[in-house]
Amino acid sequence: MADLLEPDIGTAIYRSNDPIENLKIRVKLKKVTSSTILPETIFGKTAADDMELMDLRLKRETFPSVHAEQDSEEYIFCWQEKIFSEREWRMYSDKVNCQTVLEQKYHEEITKTR
């Protein structure tokens, strides 16, 4: 009964016969600011005597934002792919910080990518 009251967060189970090594996840991040949300609110209004809003709406439809591609990032993660954070990058760059076998492996990977 409690399940009916909780909102659906979009989880699902997907079964596949493919090997797990073929799993890839695409992540697309878009920058959202108040300036990108505000025009949607303004353009929702319709008034016959408000020509300025109509002009803005026409400009927006004919000239899409040039910055739309610059404000988004997309990356495809493969199965068990290691992505280093800035802190890990700094830490494993210096061989002195690498004590274990795994840390030494990370150091080698970072030095290869430089």
PDB file of C-alpha atoms in Angstrom:
ATOM      1  CA  MET A   1       0.000   0.000   0.000  1.00  0.00           C
ATOM      2  CA  ALA A   2       2.869   2.367   0.728  1.00  0.00           C
ATOM      3  CA  ASP A   3       4.105   1.880  -2.844  1.00  0.00           C
ATOM      4  CA  LEU A   4       0.956   3.511  -4.191  1.00  0.00           C
ATOM      5  CA  LEU A   5       1.553   6.685  -2.224  1.00  0.00           C
ATOM      6  CA  GLU A   6       5.179   7.169  -3.236  1.00  0.00           C
ATOM      7  CA  PRO A   7       5.908   9.089  -6.452  1.00  0.00           C
ATOM      8  CA  ASP A   8       7.254   7.165  -9.411  1.00  0.00           C
ATOM      9  CA  ILE A   9      10.935   8.012  -9.864  1.00  0.00           C
ATOM     10  CA  GLY A  10      11.289   6.191 -13.166  1.00  0.00           C
ATOM     11  CA  THR A  11      13.130   3.051 -12.116  1.00  0.00           C
ATOM     12  CA  ALA A  12      12.902  -0.113 -14.162  1.00  0.00           C
ATOM     13  CA  ILE A  13      14.528  -3.494 -14.628  1.00  0.00           C
ATOM     14  CA  TYR A  14      15.863  -4.314 -18.075  1.00  0.00           C
ATOM     15  CA  ARG A  15      17.117  -7.781 -18.874  1.00  0.00           C
ATOM     16  CA  SER A  16      19.345  -8.485 -21.845  1.00  0.00           C
ATOM     17  CA  ASN A  17      21.208 -11.460 -23.245  1.00  0.00           C
ATOM     18  CA  ASP A  18      24.160  -9.273 -24.287  1.00  0.00           C
ATOM     19  CA  PRO A  19      27.348  -9.453 -22.235  1.00  0.00           C
ATOM     20  CA  ILE A  20      27.708  -6.709 -19.629  1.00  0.00           C
ATOM     21  CA  GLU A  21      30.854  -5.449 -21.396  1.00  0.00           C
ATOM     22  CA  ASN A  22      28.597  -4.054 -24.151  1.00  0.00           C
ATOM     23  CA  LEU A  23      26.802  -1.778 -21.683  1.00  0.00           C
ATOM     24  CA  LYS A  24      27.188   1.912 -22.502  1.00  0.00           C
ATOM     25  CA  ILE A  25      25.491   4.824 -20.756  1.00  0.00           C
ATOM     26  CA  ARG A  26      25.166   8.194 -22.453  1.00  0.00           C
ATOM     27  CA  VAL A  27      25.042  11.228 -20.160  1.00  0.00           C
ATOM     28  CA  LYS A  28      24.144  14.667 -21.453  1.00  0.00           C
ATOM     29  CA  LEU A  29      24.524  17.659 -19.134  1.00  0.00           C
ATOM     30  CA  LYS A  30      22.930  20.973 -19.975  1.00  0.00           C
ATOM     31  CA  LYS A  31      23.632  24.223 -18.214  1.00  0.00           C
ATOM     32  CA  VAL A  32      20.447  25.658 -16.733  1.00  0.00           C
ATOM     33  CA  THR A  33      20.406  29.243 -15.560  1.00  0.00           C
ATOM     34  CA  SER A  34      17.679  31.682 -14.690  1.00  0.00           C
ATOM     35  CA  SER A  35      18.110  33.334 -18.099  1.00  0.00           C
ATOM     36  CA  THR A  36      17.277  30.072 -19.877  1.00  0.00           C
ATOM     37  CA  ILE A  37      14.158  29.521 -17.786  1.00  0.00           C
ATOM     38  CA  LEU A  38      12.875  33.109 -17.839  1.00  0.00           C
ATOM     39  CA  PRO A  39      12.094  33.391 -21.583  1.00  0.00           C
ATOM     40  CA  GLU A  40       9.816  30.351 -21.373  1.00  0.00           C
ATOM     41  CA  THR A  41       7.727  32.178 -18.763  1.00  0.00           C
ATOM     42  CA  ILE A  42       7.632  35.421 -20.732  1.00  0.00           C
ATOM     43  CA  PHE A  43       6.780  33.755 -24.051  1.00  0.00           C
ATOM     44  CA  GLY A  44       3.906  31.882 -22.456  1.00  0.00           C
ATOM     45  CA  LYS A  45       1.945  35.133 -22.224  1.00  0.00           C
ATOM     46  CA  THR A  46      -0.120  36.237 -25.202  1.00  0.00           C
ATOM     47  CA  ALA A  47      -1.397  39.769 -25.538  1.00  0.00           C
ATOM     48  CA  ALA A  48      -2.534  41.459 -28.746  1.00  0.00           C
ATOM     49  CA  ASP A  49      -1.181  44.881 -27.807  1.00  0.00           C
ATOM     50  CA  ASP A  50       2.229  43.624 -26.617  1.00  0.00           C
ATOM     51  CA  MET A  51       4.247  43.759 -29.847  1.00  0.00           C
ATOM     52  CA  GLU A  52       7.606  43.621 -28.063  1.00  0.00           C
ATOM     53  CA  LEU A  53       6.957  40.090 -26.798  1.00  0.00           C
ATOM     54  CA  MET A  54       5.818  39.031 -30.252  1.00  0.00           C
ATOM     55  CA  ASP A  55       9.037  40.402 -31.758  1.00  0.00           C
ATOM     56  CA  LEU A  56      11.095  38.503 -29.167  1.00  0.00           C
ATOM     57  CA  ARG A  57       9.169  35.305 -29.913  1.00  0.00           C
ATOM     58  CA  LEU A  58       9.790  35.651 -33.661  1.00  0.00           C
ATOM     59  CA  LYS A  59      13.505  36.302 -33.160  1.00  0.00           C
ATOM     60  CA  ARG A  60      13.779  33.273 -30.927  1.00  0.00           C
ATOM     61  CA  GLU A  61      12.045  30.974 -33.417  1.00  0.00           C
ATOM     62  CA  THR A  62      14.011  32.150 -36.458  1.00  0.00           C
ATOM     63  CA  PHE A  63      17.437  32.386 -34.758  1.00  0.00           C
ATOM     64  CA  PRO A  64      17.921  29.518 -32.302  1.00  0.00           C
ATOM     65  CA  SER A  65      20.453  30.059 -29.578  1.00  0.00           C
ATOM     66  CA  VAL A  66      24.014  29.719 -30.795  1.00  0.00           C
ATOM     67  CA  HIS A  67      25.126  28.880 -27.270  1.00  0.00           C
ATOM     68  CA  ALA A  68      22.890  25.813 -27.006  1.00  0.00           C
ATOM     69  CA  GLU A  69      25.701  23.491 -28.127  1.00  0.00           C
ATOM     70  CA  GLN A  70      28.290  25.246 -25.965  1.00  0.00           C
ATOM     71  CA  ASP A  71      26.206  24.928 -22.813  1.00  0.00           C
ATOM     72  CA  SER A  72      25.904  21.159 -22.970  1.00  0.00           C
ATOM     73  CA  GLU A  73      28.299  18.253 -22.584  1.00  0.00           C
ATOM     74  CA  GLU A  74      27.805  14.667 -23.643  1.00  0.00           C
ATOM     75  CA  TYR A  75      29.846  11.615 -22.709  1.00  0.00           C
ATOM     76  CA  ILE A  76      29.351   7.876 -23.212  1.00  0.00           C
ATOM     77  CA  PHE A  77      30.529   5.719 -20.313  1.00  0.00           C
ATOM     78  CA  CYS A  78      31.623   2.161 -21.046  1.00  0.00           C
ATOM     79  CA  TRP A  79      31.463  -0.736 -18.621  1.00  0.00           C
ATOM     80  CA  GLN A  80      33.858  -0.209 -15.666  1.00  0.00           C
ATOM     81  CA  GLU A  81      35.474   2.846 -17.231  1.00  0.00           C
ATOM     82  CA  LYS A  82      37.466   4.953 -14.781  1.00  0.00           C
ATOM     83  CA  ILE A  83      37.081   8.724 -14.997  1.00  0.00           C
ATOM     84  CA  PHE A  84      39.455  10.707 -12.797  1.00  0.00           C
ATOM     85  CA  SER A  85      38.233  13.712 -10.854  1.00  0.00           C
ATOM     86  CA  GLU A  86      40.422  16.800 -10.525  1.00  0.00           C
ATOM     87  CA  ARG A  87      41.439  15.754  -7.027  1.00  0.00           C
ATOM     88  CA  GLU A  88      42.399  12.246  -8.205  1.00  0.00           C
ATOM     89  CA  TRP A  89      44.256  13.736 -11.152  1.00  0.00           C
ATOM     90  CA  ARG A  90      46.385  15.880  -8.832  1.00  0.00           C
ATOM     91  CA  MET A  91      46.888  13.091  -6.304  1.00  0.00           C
ATOM     92  CA  TYR A  92      47.895  10.327  -8.712  1.00  0.00           C
ATOM     93  CA  SER A  93      50.071  12.642 -10.816  1.00  0.00           C
ATOM     94  CA  ASP A  94      52.690  12.573  -8.092  1.00  0.00           C
ATOM     95  CA  LYS A  95      54.304   9.151  -7.677  1.00  0.00           C
ATOM     96  CA  VAL A  96      54.969   9.850  -3.986  1.00  0.00           C
ATOM     97  CA  ASN A  97      51.222   9.634  -3.264  1.00  0.00           C
ATOM     98  CA  CYS A  98      50.885   6.212  -4.898  1.00  0.00           C
ATOM     99  CA  GLN A  99      51.376   3.478  -2.289  1.00  0.00           C
ATOM    100  CA  THR A 100      49.199   0.557  -3.406  1.00  0.00           C
ATOM    101  CA  VAL A 101      49.254  -1.379  -6.667  1.00  0.00           C
ATOM    102  CA  LEU A 102      45.948   0.203  -7.732  1.00  0.00           C
ATOM    103  CA  GLU A 103      47.252   3.726  -7.051  1.00  0.00           C
ATOM    104  CA  GLN A 104      50.383   2.965  -9.082  1.00  0.00           C
ATOM    105  CA  LYS A 105      48.170   1.731 -11.928  1.00  0.00           C
ATOM    106  CA  TYR A 106      46.222   5.006 -11.786  1.00  0.00           C
ATOM    107  CA  HIS A 107      49.512   6.919 -11.850  1.00  0.00           C
ATOM    108  CA  GLU A 108      50.541   5.072 -15.017  1.00  0.00           C
ATOM    109  CA  GLU A 109      47.178   5.790 -16.665  1.00  0.00           C
ATOM    110  CA  ILE A 110      47.423   9.504 -15.878  1.00  0.00           C
ATOM    111  CA  THR A 111      50.997   9.783 -17.129  1.00  0.00           C
ATOM    112  CA  LYS A 112      49.972   8.052 -20.389  1.00  0.00           C
ATOM    113  CA  THR A 113      47.160  10.509 -21.020  1.00  0.00           C
ATOM    114  CA  ARG A 114      49.341  13.589 -20.584  1.00  0.00           C
TER     115      ARG A 114
END
